Coordinates of N, CA and C in Angstrom, one line a residue:
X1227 N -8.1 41.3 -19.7 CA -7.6 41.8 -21.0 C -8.2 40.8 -22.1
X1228 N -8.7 41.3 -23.1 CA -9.1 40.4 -24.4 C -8.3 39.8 -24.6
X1229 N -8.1 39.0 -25.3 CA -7.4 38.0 -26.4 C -6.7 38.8 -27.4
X1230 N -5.8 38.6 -28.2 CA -4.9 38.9 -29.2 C -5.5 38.0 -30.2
X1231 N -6.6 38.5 -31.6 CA -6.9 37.9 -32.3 C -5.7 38.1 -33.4
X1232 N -5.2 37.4 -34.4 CA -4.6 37.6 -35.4 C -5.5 37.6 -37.1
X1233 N -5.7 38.4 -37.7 CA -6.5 38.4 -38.6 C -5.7 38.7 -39.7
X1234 N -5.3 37.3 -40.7 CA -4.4 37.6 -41.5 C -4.5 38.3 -42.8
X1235 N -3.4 39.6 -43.1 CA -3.3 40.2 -44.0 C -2.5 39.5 -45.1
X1236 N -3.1 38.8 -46.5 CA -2.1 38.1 -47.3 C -2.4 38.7 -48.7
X1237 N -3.4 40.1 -48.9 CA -3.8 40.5 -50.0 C -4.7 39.5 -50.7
X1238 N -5.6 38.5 -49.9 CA -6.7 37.6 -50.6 C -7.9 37.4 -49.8
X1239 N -8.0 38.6 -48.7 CA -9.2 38.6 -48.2 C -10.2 39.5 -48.0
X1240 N -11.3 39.9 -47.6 CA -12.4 40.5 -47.6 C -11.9 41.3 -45.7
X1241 N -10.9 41.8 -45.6 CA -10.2 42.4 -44.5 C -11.1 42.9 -43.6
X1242 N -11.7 44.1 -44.2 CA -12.4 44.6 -43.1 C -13.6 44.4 -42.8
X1243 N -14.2 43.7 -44.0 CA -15.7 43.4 -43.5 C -15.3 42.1 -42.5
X1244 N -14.7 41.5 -42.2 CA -14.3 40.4 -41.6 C -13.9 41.1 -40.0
X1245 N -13.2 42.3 -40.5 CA -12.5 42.5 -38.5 C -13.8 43.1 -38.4
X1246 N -14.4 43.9 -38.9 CA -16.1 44.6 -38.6 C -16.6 43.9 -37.2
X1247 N -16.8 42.4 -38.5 CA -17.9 41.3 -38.0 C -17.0 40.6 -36.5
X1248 N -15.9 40.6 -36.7 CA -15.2 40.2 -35.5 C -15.0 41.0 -34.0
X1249 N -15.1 42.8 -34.7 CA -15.8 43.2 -33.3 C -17.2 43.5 -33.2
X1250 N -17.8 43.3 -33.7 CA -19.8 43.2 -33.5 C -19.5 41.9 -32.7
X1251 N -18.8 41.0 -32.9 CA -19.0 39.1 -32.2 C -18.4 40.3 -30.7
X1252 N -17.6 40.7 -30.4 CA -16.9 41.1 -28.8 C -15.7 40.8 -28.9
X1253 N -14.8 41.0 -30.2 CA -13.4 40.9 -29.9 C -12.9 41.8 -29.5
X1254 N -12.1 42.0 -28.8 CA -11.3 43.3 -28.3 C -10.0 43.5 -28.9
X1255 N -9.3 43.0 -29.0 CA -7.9 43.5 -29.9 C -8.1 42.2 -31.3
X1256 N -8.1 43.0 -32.4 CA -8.0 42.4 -33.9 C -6.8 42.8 -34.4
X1257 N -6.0 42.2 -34.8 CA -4.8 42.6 -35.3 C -4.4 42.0 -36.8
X1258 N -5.2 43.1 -37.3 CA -5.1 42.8 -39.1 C -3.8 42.9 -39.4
X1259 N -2.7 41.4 -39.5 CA -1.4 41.5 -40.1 C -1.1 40.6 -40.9
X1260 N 0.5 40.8 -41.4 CA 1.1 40.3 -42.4 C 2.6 39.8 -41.4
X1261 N 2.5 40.2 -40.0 CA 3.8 39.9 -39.7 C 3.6 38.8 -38.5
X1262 N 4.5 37.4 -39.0 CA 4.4 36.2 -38.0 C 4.6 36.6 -37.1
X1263 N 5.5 37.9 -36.4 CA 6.2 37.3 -35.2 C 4.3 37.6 -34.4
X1264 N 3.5 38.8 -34.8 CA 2.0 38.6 -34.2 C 1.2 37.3 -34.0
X1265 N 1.2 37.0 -35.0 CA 0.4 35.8 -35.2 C 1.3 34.6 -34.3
X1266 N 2.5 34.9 -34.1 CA 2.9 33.8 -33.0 C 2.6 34.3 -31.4
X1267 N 2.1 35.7 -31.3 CA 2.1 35.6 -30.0 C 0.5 35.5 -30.1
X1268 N -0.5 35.4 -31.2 CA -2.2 35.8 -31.0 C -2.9 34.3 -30.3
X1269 N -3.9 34.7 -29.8 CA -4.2 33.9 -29.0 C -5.7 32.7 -30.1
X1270 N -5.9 33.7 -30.7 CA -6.6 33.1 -32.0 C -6.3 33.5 -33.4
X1271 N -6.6 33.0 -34.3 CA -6.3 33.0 -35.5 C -7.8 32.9 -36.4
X1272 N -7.8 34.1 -37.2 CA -8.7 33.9 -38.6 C -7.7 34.3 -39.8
X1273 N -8.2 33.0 -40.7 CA -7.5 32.8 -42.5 C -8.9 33.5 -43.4
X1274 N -8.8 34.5 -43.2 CA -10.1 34.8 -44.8 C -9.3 34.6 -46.3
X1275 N -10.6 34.9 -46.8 CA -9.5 34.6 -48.5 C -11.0 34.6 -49.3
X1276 N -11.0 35.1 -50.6 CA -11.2 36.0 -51.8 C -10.2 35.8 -53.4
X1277 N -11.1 34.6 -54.0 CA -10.1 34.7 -55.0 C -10.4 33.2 -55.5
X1278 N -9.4 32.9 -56.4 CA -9.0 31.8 -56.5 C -8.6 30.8 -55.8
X1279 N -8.1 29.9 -55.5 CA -7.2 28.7 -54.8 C -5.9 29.5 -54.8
X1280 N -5.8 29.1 -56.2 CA -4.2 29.4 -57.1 C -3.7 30.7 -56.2
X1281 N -4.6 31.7 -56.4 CA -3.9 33.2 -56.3 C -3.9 33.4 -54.4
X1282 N -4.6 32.4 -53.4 CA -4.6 32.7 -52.5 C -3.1 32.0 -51.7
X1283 N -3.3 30.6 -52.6 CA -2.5 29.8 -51.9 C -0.9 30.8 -52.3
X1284 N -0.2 31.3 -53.5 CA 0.6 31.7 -53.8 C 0.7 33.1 -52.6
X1285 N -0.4 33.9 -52.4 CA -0.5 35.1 -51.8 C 0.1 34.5 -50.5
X1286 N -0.6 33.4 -49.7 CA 0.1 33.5 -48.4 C 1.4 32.8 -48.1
X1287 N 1.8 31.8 -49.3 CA 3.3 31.4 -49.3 C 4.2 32.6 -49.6
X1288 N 3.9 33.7 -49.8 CA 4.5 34.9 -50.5 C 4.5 35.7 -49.4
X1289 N 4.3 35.6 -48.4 CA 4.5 36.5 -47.0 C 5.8 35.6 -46.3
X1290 N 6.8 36.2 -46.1 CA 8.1 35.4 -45.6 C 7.5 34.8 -44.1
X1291 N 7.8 33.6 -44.2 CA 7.9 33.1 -42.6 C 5.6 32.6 -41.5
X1292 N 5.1 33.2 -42.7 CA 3.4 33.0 -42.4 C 3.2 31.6 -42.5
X1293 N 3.5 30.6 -43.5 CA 3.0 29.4 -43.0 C 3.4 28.6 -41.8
X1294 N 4.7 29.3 -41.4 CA 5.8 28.3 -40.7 C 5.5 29.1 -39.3
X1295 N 5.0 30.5 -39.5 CA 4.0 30.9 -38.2 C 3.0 30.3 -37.9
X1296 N 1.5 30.3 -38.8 CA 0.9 29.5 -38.3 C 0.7 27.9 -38.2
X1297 N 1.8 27.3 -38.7 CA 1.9 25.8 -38.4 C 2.4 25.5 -37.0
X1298 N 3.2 26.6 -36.7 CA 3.4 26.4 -35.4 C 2.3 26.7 -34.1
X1299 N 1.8 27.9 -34.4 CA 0.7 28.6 -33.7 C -0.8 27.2 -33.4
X1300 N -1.2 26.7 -34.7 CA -2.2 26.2 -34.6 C -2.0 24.6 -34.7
X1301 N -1.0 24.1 -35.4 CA -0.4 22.6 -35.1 C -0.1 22.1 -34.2
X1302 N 1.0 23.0 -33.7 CA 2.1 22.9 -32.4 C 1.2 22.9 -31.8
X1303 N 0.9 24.7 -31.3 CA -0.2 25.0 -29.9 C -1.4 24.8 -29.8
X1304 N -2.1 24.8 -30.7 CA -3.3 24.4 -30.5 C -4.5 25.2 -30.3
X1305 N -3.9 26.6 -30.8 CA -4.6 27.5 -30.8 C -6.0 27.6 -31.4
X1306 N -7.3 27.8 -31.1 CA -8.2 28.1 -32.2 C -8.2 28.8 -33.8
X1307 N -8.6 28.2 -34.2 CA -8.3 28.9 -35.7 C -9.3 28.8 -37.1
X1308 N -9.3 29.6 -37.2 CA -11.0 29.8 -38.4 C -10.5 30.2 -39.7
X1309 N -10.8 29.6 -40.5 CA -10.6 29.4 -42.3 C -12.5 30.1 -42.6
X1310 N -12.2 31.2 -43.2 CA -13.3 31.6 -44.0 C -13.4 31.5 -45.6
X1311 N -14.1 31.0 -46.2 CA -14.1 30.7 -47.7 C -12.9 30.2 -48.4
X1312 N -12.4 31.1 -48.9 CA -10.7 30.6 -49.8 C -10.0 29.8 -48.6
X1313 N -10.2 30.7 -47.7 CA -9.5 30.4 -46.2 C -9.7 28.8 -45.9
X1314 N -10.8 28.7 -45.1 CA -11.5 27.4 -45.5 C -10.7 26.0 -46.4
X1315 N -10.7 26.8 -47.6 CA -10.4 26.0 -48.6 C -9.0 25.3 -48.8
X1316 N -8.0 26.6 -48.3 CA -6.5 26.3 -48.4 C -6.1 24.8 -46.9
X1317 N -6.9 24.8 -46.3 CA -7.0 23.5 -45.6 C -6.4 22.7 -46.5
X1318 N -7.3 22.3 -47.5 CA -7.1 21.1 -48.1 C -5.3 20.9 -48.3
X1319 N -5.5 19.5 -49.3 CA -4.1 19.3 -49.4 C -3.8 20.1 -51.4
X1320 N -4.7 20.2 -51.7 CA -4.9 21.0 -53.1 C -6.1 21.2 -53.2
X1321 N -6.0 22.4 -54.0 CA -6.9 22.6 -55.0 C -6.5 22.5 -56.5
X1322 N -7.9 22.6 -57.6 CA -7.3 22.2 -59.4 C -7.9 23.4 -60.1
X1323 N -8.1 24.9 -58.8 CA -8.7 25.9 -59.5 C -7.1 26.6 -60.2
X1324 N -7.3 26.7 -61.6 CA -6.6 27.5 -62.4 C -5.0 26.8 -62.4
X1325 N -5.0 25.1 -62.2 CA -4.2 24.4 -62.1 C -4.2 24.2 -60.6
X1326 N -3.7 22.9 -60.7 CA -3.0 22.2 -59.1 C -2.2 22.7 -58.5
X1327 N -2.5 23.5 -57.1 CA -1.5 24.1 -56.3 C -2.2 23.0 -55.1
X1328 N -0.9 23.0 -54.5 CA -1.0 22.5 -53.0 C -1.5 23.6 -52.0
X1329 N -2.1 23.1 -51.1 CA -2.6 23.7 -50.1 C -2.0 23.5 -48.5
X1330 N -2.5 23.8 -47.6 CA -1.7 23.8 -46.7 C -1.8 21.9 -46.2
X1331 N -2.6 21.5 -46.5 CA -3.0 19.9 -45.8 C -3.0 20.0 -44.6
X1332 N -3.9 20.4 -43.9 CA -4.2 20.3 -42.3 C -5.2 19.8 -42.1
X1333 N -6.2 19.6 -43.6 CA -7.5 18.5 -43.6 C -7.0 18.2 -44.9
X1334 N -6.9 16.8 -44.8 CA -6.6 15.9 -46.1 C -7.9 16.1 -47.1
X1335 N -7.3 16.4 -48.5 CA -8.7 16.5 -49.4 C -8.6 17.4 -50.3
X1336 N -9.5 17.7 -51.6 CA -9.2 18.6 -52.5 C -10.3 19.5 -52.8
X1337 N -9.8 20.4 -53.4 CA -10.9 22.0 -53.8 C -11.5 21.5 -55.5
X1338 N -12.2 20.9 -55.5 CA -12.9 20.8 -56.9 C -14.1 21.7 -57.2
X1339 N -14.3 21.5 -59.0 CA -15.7 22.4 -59.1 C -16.4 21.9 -58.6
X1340 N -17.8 22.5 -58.5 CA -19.0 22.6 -58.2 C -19.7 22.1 -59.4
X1341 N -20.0 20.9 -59.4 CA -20.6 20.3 -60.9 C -22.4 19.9 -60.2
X1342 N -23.4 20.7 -60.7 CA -24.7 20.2 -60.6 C -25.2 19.3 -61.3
X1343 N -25.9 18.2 -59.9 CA -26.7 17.3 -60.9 C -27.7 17.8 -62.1
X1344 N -28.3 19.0 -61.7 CA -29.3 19.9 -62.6 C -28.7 20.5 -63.4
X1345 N -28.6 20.3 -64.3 CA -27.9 22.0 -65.2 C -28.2 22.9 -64.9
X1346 N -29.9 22.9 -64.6 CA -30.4 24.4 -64.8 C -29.8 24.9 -63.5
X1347 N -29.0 24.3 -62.4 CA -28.8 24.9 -61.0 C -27.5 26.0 -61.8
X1348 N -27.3 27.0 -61.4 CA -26.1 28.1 -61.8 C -24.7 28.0 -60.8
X1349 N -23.9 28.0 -61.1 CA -22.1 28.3 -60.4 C -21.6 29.6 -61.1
X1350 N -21.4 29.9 -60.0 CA -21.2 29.7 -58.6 C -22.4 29.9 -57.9
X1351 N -22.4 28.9 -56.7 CA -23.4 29.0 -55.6 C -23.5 30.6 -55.0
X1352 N -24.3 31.4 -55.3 CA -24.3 32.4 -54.6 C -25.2 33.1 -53.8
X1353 N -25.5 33.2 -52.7 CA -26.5 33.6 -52.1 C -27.0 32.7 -50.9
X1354 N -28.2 33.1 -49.9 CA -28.2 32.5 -49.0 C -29.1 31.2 -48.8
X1355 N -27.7 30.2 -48.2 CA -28.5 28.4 -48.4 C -28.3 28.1 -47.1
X1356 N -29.1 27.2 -46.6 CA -28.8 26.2 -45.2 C -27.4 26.2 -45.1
X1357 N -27.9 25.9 -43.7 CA -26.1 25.2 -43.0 C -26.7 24.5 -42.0
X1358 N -26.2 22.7 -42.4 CA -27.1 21.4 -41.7 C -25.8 20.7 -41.1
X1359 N -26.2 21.2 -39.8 CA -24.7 20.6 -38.8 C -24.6 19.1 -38.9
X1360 N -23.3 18.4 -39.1 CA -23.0 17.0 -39.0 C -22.5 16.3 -37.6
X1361 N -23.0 15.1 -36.9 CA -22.3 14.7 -36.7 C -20.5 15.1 -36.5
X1362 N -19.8 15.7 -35.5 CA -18.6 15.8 -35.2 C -17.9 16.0 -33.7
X1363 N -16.9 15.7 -33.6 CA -16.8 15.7 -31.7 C -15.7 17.0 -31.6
X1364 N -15.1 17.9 -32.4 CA -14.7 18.3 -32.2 C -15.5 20.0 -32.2
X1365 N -15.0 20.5 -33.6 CA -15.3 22.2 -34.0 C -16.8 22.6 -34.2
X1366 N -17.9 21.2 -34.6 CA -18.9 21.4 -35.2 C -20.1 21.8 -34.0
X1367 N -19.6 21.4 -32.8 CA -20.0 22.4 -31.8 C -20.5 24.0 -31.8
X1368 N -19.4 24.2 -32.8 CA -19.9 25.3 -33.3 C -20.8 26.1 -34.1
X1369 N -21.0 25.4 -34.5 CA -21.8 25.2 -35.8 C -23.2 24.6 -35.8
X1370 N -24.0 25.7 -36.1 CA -26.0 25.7 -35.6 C -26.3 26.3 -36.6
X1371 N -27.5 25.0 -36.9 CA -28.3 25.1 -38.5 C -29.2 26.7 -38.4
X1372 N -29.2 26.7 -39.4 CA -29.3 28.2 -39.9 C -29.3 28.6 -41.6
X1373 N -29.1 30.0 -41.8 CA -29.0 30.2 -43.4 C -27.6 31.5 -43.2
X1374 N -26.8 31.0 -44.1 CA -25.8 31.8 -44.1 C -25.4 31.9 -45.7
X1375 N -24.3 33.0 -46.0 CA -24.3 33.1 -46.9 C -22.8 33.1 -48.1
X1376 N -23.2 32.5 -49.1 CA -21.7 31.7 -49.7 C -21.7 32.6 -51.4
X1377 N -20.6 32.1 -51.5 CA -20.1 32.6 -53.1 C -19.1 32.1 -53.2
X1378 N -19.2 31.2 -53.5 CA -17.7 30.1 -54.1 C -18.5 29.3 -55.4
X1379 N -17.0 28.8 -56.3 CA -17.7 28.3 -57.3 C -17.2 26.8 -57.5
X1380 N -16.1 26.3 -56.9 CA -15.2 25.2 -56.0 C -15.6 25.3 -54.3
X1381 N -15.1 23.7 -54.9 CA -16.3 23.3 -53.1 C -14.8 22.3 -52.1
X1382 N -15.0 22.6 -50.8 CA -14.0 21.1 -50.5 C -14.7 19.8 -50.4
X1383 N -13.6 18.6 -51.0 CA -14.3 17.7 -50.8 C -13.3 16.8 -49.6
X1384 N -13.1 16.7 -48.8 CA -12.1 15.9 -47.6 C -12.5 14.5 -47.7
X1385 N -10.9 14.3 -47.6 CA -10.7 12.7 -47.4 C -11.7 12.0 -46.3
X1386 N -11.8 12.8 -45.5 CA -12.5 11.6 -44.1 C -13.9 12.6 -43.9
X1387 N -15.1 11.9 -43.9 CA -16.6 12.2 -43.4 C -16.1 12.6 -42.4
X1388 N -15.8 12.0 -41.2 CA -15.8 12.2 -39.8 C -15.2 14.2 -39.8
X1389 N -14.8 14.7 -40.7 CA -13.9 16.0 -41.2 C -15.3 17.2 -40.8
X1390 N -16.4 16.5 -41.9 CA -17.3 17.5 -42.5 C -18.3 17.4 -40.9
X1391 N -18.1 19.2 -41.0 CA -18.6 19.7 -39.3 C -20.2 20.4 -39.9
X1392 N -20.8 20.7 -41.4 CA -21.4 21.0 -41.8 C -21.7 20.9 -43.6
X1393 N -23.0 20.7 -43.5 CA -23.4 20.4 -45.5 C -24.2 21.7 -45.7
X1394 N -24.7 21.9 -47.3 CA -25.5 22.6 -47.6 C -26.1 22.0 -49.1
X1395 N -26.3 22.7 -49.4 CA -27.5 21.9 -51.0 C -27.3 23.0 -51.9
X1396 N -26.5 22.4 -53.2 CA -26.8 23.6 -54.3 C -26.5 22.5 -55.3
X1397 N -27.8 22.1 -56.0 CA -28.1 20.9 -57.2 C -27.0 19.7 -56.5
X1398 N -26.9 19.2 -55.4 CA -25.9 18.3 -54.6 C -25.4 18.8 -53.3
X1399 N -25.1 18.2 -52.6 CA -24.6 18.4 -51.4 C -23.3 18.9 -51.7
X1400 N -22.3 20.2 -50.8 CA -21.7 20.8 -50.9 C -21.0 20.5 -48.7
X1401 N -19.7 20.5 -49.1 CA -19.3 20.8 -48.1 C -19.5 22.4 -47.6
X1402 N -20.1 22.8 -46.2 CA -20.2 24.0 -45.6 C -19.5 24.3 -44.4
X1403 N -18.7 23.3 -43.8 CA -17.7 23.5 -43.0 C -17.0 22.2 -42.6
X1404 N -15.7 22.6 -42.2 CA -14.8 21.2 -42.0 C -14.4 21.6 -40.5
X1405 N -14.2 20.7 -39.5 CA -13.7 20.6 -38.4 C -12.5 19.3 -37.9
X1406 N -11.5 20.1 -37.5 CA -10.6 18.9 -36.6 C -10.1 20.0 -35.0
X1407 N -10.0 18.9 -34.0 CA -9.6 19.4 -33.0 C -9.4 21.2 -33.3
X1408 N -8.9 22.0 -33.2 CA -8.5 23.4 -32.7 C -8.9 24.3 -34.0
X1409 N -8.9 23.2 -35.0 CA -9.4 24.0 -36.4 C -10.4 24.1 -36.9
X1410 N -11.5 25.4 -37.4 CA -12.8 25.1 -38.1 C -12.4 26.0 -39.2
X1411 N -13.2 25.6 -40.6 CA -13.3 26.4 -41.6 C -14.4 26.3 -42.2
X1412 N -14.9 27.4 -42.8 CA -16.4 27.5 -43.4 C -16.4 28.1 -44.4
X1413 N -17.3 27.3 -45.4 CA -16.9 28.4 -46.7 C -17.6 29.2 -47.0
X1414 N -18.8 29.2 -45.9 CA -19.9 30.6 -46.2 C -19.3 31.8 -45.3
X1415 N -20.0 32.8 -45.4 CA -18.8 34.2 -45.1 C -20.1 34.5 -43.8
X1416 N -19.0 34.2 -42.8 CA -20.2 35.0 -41.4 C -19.9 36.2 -41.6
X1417 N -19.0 37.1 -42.1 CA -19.2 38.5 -41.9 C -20.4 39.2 -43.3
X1418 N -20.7 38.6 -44.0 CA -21.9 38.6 -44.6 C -23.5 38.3 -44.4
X1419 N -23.3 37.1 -43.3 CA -24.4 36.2 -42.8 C -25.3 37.0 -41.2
X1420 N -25.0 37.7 -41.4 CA -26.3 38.8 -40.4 C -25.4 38.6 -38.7
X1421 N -26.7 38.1 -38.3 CA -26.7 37.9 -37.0 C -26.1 36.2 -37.0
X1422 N -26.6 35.2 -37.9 CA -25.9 33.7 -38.1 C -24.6 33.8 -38.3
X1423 N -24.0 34.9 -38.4 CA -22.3 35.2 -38.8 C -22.2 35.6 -37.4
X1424 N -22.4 36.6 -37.0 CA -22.2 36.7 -35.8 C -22.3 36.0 -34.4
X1425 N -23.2 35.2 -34.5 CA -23.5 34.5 -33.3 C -22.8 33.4 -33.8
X1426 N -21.8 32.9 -34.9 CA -21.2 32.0 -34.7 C -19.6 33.0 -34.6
X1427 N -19.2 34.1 -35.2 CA -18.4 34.4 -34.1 C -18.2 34.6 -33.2
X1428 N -18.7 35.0 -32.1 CA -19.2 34.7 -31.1 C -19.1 33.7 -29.8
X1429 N -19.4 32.7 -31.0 CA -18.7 31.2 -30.4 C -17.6 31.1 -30.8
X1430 N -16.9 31.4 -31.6 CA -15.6 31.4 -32.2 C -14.5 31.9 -31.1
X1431 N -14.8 32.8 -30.5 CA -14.3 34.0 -29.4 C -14.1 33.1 -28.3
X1432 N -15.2 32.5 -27.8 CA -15.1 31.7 -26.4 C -14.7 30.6 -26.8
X1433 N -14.5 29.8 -27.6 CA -14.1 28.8 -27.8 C -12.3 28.4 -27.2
X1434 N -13.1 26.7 -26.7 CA -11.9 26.2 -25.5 C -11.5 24.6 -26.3
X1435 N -11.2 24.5 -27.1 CA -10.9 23.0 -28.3 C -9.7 22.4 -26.9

């Protein structure tokens, strides 16, 4: 029997292009919800998100009982779990898009703009840039250089190097994915990124943290 993926519904994500890409990778049960008691029995977890910081982070504290599901799910148990863009982002311990809202802090660090050394470089970063794997012992395993594709205009910046599972270049170096033990987040969008979206979900799926 497949896995019980949980694919959270919080009104701040790109939903279906996301479960699409998650059955093209070989998932077998996707379960686009909004209700924890799922997400406490799913055997993996993806956080997408679309938006602001502000309006994502309020969207998923605004579902009764979702943070304190998956804190338990992916803190506690140890579950795999994938942050896509906003997703990605709400890691942090804040973001200062559209004012300072706290984030979930499960990678210490904050959501800042995107300020280029160039002027002439444009924000938001949009469109398709490298992804130059770091140095990491845990999630960045997953993670194989490539071109994938982003649209954010705030970047994460994490407390600890040892965090950043992947970089990319837009007039500076940009965080492109964070990793700790059971957790990865990426702020480029594999369900947009071809077959490099795919073949890292893919790995996402088999993955044993």
């Amino acid at each position: 029997m497949s896995e019980a993926i949980a694919l959270i519904d919080y009104g701040a994500g790109n939903l279906q292009s996301v479960h699409n890409a998650l059955m093209a990778a070989g998932a077998g049960h996707v379960h686009l919800t909004a209700d924890p008691a799922i997400v406490r029995g799913a055997r993996r977890i993806v956080l997408p998100g679309v938006g602001s910081f502000k309006s994502c982070a309020e969207g998923l504290r605004a579902v009764p009982g979702m943070v304190e599901a998956l804190e338990e799910r992916v803190l506690a148990d140890g579950v795999p779990f994938l942050g896509v863009c906003v997703g990605m982002q709400l890691l942090a311990t804040r973001g200062v898009e559209h004012g300072a809202t706290a984030g979930l802090d499960w990678i210490g660090g904050e959501v800042l703009p995107i300020e280029p050394r160039d002027p002439s470089i444009k924000v938001p970063h949009m469109g398709w840039n490298d992804v130059r794997p770091m140095p990491h012992r845990d999630g960045a395993s997953l993670i194989e250089g490539g071109e994938a594709y982003f649209l954010h205009s705030y970047h994460f910046v994490p407390d600890e190097g040892r965090e950043i599972a992947a970089m990319t270049d837009h007039g500076g170096g940009l965080v492109a994915a964070v990793a700790r033990d059971n957790i990865l987040g990426v702020q480029f969008h594999p369900e947009k990124s071809q077959a490099y979206g795919i073949d890292l979900l893919e790995r996402f799926l088999s993955w044993k943290p």
